[in-house]
Coordinates of C-alpha atoms in Angstrom, one line a residue:
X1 CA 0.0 0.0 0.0
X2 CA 2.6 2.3 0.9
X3 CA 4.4 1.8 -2.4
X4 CA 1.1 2.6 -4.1
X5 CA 0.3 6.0 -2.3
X6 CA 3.8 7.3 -2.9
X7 CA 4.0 6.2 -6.6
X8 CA 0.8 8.9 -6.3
X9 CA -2.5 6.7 -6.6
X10 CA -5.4 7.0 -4.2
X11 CA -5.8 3.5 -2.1
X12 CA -8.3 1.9 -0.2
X13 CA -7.7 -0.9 1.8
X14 CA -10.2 -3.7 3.0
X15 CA -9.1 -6.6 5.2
X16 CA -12.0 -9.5 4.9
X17 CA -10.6 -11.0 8.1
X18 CA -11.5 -8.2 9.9
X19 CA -14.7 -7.4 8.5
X20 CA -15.6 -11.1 9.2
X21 CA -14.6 -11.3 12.9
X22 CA -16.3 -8.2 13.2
X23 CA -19.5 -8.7 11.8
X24 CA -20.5 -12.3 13.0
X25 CA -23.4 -14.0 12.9
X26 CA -25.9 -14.4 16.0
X27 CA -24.2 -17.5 15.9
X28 CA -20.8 -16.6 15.8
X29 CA -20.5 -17.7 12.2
X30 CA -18.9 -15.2 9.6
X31 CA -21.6 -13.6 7.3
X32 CA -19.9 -14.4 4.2
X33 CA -22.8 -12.5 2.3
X34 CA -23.0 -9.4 4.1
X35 CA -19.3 -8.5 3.0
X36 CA -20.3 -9.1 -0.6
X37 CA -22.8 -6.7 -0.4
X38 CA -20.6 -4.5 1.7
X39 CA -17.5 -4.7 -1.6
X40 CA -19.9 -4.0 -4.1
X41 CA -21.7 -1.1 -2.5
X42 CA -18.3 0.5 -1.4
X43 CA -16.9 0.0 -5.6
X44 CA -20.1 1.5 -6.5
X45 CA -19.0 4.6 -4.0
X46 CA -15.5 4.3 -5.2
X47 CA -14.9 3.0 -8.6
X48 CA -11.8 2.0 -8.2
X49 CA -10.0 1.7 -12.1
X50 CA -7.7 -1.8 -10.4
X51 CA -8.7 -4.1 -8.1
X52 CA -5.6 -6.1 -6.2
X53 CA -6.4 -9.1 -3.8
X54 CA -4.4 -11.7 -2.3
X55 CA -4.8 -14.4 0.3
X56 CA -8.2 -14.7 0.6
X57 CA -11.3 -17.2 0.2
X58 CA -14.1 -14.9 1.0
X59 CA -14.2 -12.7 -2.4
X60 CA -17.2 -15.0 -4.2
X61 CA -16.5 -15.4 -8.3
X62 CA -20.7 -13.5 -8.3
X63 CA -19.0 -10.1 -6.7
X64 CA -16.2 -9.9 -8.9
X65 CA -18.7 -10.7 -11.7
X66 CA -20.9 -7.4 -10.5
X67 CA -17.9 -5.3 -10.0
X68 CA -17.4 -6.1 -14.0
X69 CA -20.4 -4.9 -14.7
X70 CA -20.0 -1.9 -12.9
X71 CA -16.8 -1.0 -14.6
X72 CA -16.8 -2.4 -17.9
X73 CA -12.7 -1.3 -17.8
X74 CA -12.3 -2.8 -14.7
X75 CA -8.7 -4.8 -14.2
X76 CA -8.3 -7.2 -11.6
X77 CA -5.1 -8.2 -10.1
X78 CA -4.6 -11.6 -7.7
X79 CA -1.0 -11.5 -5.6
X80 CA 0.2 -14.6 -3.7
X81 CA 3.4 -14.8 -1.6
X82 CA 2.7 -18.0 -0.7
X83 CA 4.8 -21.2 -2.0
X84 CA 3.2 -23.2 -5.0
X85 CA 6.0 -25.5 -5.5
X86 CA 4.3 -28.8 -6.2
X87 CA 5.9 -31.0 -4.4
X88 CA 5.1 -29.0 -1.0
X89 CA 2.0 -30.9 0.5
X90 CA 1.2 -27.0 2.0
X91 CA 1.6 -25.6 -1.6
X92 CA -1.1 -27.6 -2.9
X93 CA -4.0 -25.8 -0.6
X94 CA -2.5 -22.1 -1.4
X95 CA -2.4 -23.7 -5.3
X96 CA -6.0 -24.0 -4.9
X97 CA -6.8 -21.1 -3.1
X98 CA -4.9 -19.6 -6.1
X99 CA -7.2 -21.1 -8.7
X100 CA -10.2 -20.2 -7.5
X101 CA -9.6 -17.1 -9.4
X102 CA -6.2 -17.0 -11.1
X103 CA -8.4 -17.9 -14.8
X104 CA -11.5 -14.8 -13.8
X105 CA -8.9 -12.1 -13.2
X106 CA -6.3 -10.5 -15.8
X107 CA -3.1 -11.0 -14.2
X108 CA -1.7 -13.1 -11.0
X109 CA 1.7 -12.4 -9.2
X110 CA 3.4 -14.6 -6.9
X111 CA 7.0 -15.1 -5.9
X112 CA 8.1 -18.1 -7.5
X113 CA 8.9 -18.1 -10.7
X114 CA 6.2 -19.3 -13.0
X115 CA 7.7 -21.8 -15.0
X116 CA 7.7 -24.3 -11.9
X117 CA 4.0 -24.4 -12.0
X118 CA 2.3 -27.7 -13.1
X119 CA 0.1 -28.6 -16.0
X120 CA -3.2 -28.5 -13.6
X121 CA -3.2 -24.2 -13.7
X122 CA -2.7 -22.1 -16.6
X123 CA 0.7 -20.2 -16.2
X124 CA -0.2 -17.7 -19.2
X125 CA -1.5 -14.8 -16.7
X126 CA 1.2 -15.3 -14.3
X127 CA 4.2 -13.2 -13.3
X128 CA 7.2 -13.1 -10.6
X129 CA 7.1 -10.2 -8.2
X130 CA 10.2 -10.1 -5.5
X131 CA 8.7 -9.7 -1.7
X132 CA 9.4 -5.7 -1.1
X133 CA 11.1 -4.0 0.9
X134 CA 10.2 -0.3 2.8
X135 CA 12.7 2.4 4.2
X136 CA 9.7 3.1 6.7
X137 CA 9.9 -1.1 7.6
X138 CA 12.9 -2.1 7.0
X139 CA 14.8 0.7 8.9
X140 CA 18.3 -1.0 10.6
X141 CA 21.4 -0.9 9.7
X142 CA 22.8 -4.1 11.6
X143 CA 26.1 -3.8 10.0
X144 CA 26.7 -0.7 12.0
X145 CA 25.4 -2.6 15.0
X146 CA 27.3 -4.3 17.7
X147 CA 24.6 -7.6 17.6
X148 CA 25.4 -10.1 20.5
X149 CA 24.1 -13.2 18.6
X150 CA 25.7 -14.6 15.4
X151 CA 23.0 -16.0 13.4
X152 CA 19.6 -15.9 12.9
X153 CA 16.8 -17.7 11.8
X154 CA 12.8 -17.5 12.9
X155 CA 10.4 -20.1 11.4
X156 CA 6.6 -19.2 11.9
X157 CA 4.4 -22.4 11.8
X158 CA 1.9 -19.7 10.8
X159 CA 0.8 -17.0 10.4
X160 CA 1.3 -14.3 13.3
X161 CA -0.2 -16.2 15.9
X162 CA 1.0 -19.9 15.1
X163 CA 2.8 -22.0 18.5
X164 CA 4.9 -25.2 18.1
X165 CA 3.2 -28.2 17.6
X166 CA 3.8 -31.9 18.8
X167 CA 4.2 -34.8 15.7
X168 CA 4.6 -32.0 12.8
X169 CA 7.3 -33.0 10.4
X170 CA 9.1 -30.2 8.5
X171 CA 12.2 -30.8 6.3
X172 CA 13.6 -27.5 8.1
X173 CA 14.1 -28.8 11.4
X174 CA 15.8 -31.8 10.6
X175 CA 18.2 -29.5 8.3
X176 CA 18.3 -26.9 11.5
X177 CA 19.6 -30.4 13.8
X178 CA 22.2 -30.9 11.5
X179 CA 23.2 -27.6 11.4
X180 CA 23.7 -26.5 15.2
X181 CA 25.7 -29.9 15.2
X182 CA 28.0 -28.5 12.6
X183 CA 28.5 -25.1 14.4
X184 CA 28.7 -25.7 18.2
X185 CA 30.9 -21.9 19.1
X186 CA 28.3 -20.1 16.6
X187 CA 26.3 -18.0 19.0
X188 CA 22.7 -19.2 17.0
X189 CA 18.9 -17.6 18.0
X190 CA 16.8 -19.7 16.4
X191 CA 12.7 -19.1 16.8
X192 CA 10.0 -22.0 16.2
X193 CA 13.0 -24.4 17.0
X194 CA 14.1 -26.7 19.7
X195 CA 11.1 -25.9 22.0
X196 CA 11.8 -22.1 21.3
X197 CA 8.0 -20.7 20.3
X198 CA 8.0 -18.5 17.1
X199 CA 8.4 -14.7 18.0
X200 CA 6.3 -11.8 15.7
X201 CA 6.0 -8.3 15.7
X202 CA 8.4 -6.0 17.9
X203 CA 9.8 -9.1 19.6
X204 CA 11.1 -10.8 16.3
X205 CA 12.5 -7.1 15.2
X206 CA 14.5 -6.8 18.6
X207 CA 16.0 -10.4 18.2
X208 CA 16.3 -10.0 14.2
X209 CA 18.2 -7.2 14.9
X210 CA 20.6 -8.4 17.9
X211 CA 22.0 -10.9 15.7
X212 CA 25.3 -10.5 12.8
X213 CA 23.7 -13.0 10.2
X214 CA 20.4 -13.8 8.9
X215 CA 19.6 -17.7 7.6
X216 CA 16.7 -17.7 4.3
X217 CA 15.9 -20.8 4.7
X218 CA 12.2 -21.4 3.5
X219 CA 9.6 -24.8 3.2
X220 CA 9.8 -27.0 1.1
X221 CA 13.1 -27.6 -1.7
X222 CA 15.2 -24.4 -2.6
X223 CA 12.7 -23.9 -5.7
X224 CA 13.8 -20.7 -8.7
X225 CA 13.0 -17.6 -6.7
X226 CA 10.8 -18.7 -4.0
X227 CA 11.8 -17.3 -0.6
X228 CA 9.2 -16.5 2.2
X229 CA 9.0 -12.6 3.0
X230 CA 11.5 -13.1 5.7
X231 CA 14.0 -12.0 3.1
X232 CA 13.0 -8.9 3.3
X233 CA 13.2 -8.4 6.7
X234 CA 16.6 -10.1 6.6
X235 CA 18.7 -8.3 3.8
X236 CA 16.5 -5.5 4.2
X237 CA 17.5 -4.8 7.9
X238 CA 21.5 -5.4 7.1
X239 CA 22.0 -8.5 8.2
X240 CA 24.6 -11.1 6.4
X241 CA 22.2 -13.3 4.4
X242 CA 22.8 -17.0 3.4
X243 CA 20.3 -18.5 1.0
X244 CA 20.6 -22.2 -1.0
X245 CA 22.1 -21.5 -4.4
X246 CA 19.3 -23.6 -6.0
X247 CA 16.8 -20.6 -5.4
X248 CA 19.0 -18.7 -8.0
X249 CA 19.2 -15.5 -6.4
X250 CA 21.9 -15.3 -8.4
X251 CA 20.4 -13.3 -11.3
X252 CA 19.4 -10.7 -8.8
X253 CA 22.2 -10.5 -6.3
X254 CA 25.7 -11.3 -6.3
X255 CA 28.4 -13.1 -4.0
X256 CA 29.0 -9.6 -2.8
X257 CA 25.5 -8.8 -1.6
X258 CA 24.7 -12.4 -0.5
X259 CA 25.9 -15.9 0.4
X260 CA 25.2 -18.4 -1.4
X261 CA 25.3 -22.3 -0.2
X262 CA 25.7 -25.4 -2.0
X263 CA 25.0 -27.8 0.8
X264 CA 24.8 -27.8 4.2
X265 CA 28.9 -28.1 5.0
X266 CA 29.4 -25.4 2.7
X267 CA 26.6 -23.3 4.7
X268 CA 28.5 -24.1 8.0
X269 CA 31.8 -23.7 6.8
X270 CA 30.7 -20.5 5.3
X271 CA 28.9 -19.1 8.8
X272 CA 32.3 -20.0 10.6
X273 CA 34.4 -17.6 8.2
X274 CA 32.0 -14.6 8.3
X275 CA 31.8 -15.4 11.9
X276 CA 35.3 -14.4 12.4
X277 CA 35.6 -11.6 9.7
X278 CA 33.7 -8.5 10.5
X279 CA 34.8 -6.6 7.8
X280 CA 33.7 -8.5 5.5
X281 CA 30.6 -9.5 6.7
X282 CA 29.9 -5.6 7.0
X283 CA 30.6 -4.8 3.6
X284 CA 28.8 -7.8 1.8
X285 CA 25.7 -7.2 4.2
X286 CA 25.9 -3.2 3.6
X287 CA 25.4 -3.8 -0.4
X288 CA 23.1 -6.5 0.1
X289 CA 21.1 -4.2 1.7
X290 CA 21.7 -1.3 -1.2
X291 CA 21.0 -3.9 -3.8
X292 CA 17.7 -4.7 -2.5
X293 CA 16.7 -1.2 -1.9
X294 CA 17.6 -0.1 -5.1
X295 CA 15.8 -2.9 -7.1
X296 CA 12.8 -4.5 -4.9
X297 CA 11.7 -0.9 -2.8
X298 CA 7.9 -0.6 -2.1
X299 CA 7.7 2.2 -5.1
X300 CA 9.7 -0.3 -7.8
X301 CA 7.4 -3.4 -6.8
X302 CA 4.2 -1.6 -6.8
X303 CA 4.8 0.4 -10.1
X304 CA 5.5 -3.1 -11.1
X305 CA 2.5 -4.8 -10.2
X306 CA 0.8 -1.7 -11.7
X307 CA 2.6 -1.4 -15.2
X308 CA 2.2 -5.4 -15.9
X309 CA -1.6 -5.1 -14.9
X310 CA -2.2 -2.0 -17.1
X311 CA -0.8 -3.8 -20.0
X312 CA 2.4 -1.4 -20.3
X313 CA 6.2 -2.4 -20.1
X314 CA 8.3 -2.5 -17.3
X315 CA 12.0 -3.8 -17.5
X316 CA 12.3 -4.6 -13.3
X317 CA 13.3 -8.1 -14.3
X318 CA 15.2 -7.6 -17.9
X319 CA 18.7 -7.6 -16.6
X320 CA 20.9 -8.1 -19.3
X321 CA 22.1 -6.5 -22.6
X322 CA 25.2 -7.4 -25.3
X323 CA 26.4 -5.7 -27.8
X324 CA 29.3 -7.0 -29.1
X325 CA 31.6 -5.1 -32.1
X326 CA 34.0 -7.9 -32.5
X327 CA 31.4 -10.4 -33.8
X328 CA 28.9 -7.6 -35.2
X329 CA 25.3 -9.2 -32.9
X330 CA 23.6 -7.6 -30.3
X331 CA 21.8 -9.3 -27.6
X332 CA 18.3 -8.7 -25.8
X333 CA 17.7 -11.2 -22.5
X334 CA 14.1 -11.7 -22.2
X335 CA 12.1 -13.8 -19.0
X336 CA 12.2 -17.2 -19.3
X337 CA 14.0 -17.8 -22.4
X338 CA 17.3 -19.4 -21.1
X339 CA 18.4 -16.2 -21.5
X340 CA 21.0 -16.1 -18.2
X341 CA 23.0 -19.2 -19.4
X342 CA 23.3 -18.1 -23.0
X343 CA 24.5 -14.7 -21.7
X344 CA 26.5 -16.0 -19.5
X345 CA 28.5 -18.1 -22.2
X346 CA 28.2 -15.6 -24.6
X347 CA 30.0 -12.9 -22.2
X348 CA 32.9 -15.2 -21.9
X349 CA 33.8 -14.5 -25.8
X350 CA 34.0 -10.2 -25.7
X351 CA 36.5 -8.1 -27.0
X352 CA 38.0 -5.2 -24.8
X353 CA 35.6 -2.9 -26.6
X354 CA 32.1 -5.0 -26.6
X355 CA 29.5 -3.8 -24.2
X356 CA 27.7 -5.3 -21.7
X357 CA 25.7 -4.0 -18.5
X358 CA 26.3 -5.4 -15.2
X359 CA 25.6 -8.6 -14.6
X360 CA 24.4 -10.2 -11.4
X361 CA 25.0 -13.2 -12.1
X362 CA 29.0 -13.3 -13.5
X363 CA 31.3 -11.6 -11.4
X364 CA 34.3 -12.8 -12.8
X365 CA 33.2 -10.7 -16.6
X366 CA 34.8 -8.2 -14.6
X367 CA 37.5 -7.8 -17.0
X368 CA 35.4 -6.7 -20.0
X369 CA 34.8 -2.7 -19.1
X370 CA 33.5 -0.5 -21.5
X371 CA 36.4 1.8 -22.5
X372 CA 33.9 4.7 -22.5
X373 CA 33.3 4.1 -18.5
X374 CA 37.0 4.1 -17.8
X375 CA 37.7 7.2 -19.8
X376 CA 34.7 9.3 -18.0
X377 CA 36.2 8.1 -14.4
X378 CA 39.9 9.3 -15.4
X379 CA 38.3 13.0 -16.5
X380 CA 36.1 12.6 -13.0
X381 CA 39.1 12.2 -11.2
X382 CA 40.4 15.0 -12.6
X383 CA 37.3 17.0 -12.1
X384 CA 36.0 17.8 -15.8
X385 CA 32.7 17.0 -15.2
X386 CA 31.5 17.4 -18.7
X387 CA 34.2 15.7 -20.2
X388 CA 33.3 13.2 -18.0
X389 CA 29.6 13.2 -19.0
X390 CA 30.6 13.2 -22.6
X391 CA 32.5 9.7 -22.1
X392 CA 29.6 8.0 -19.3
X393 CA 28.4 4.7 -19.8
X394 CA 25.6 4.9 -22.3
X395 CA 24.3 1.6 -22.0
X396 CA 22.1 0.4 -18.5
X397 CA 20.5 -3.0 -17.3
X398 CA 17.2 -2.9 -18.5
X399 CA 17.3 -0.8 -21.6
X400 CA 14.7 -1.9 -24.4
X401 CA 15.3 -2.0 -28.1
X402 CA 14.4 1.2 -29.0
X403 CA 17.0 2.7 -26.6
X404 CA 19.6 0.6 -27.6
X405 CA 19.1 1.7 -31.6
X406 CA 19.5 5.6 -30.6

């Protein structure tokens, strides 16, 4: 919401939980039906041009259907930060809950990649969104903190009001044994672990906070994308961040913003070292932080989730450009197009001269500058500004053709 406001649209903001709970039956039972009549006599009132929903049951197909008629022009929008990975048992309810409109409204968001959706939902009105972070939120700077604790890690069993419970298996937990085994002087605070009840609200902030290192470790198998919105409040708040390399972060963030893990020795052997090296862990933990800003703030996202539901273009997630003079091609990376491994290869085989914008993904292209960009440093450093200017980089991550013609 708060990215919405400042990107300057009007909001308004219902919560059917609480219009449910507070507008019960005389037998306690949730009047499903007065809260369609109350959403389609406040869009009558407020004729909103989008409607966004997410994570709910109670919105019937019929309501949706009246809004339409209402406002012929009407876009609606489903978001879903849930995981839909199918082989999570948990995935398959939210999967559901998903299609009960993801085929009625024009565009649904979630934050897993598409592409790992199975054959029983259809994937064509789907897109990736990245969990967002907020200056007004996210607002520490751990780095610059003296934390007590090493590393932290908070698992929910719900949502905001969830407690531990006896006979419930989770692949976490058993990775979480193994791992306090393999790190016994690592000061760990672990939540919804070991008899430790999960923590929300101000109390998980002040524990988040009091530790050096932040573990992203969500349900279910590392799956393209998919992390829980703890990510946000881990990277966003400064910690050190370790996530499993088979979520591949990697074309967001690089090894200098986040650590990556192969398996579960390399995790703790990785822990260990940043444990031990401050400096370090400062820096990469600082940039994480700056990279996430940068690309995934509340205004980015939400003009995001905006420009892909109004039908225009928006190049958040087109990271990669080539334009290469010593074999005379120029190449475009577009979503889900295998377009990260052929760039990746492709980079490997540039001239001094060829261009291509920063990558997230391979650090070690470091060697192919553009010899405009080192020419408008030298004339910075020797403060000619417009010399300078006259030699900047002229090519960006997430340029589109047309740019790249002029």
């Amino acid at each position: 919401t708060n990215g919405f406001v400042r990107n300057g649209h009007d909001v308004l903001e219902i919560s059917d939980r609480d219009f449910l709970r507070n507008n019960k039956s005389f037998s306690l039972i949730p009047n499903r039906s007065n809260f369609q009549t109350f959403l389609i006599d406040t869009f009558k009132n407020y004729n909103p041009d989008i409607v966004f929903f997410g994570h709910t049951k109670n919105l019937e197909l019929n309501t949706l259907d009246a809004f339409k008629s209402i406002n012929k022009n009407l876009i609606l929008s489903q978001w879903n930060e849930d995981p839909v990975m199918p082989s999570l048992n948990y995935s398959k309810q939210n999967i559901s809950n998903i299609k009960l409109y993801s085929d009625f409204v024009d565009h649904n968001f979630i934050t897993t990649d598409p592409s790992i959706l199975n054959k029983t939902i259809n994937k064509n009105n789907f897109n990736f969104f990245f969990v967002p972070v907020d200056k007004n939120i996210e607002s520490f700077d751990v780095y610059k903190m003296k934390p007590k604790k090493d590393l932290f890690y908070a698992m929910s069993h719900g949502v905001n009001r969830a407690t531990l419970k006896e006979g419930v298996e989770d692949d976490r937990i058993n990775f979480l044994n193994k791992l306090v085994n393999k790190i016994p002087n690592i000061k760990y605070d672990f939540y919804g672990f070991a008899n430790k009840q999960p923590i929300w609200g101000n109390d998980f902030n002040n524990a988040l906070i009091n530790s050096k290192m932040g573990l992203n470790l969500s349900r279910g198998k590392p799956t393209k994308y998919y992390s829980s919105n703890r990510i946000a409040s881990i990277m966003g708040n400064g910690l050190l961040t370790f996530i499993d390399e088979k979520v591949q972060m990697k074309d967001f963030f690089n090894k200098n913003e986040i650590i990556f893990y192969s398996n579960i020795t390399d995790l703790s052997d990785k822990i260990k070292f940043y444990s031990k090296n401050d400096k370090i862990r400062k820096k990469i933990a600082s940039n994480g932080k700056k990279k996430y800003f940068k690309l995934f703030n509340e205004t980015n996202m939400s003009k995001y989730l905006i420009d892909i539901s109004l039908g225009n273009n928006n190049n958040l997630f087109i990271k990669w450009m080539i334009i290469s003079h010593k074999y005379k091609f120029i190449f475009i990376k577009t979503r889900k197009t295998a377009g990260t491994s052929i760039e990746y290869n492709l980079a490997k085989f540039l001239g001094p001269k060829d261009i291509i914008t920063p990558s997230a993904q391979a650090n070690y292209l470091s060697q192919n500058f553009i010899f405009d960009t080192k020419i408008s440093f030298f004339f910075k450093k020797l403060n000619f500004p417009k010399l300078s200017n006259f030699f900047s980089k002229k090519f960006t991550d997430h340029m589109h053709a047309k740019e790249i013609k002029k």
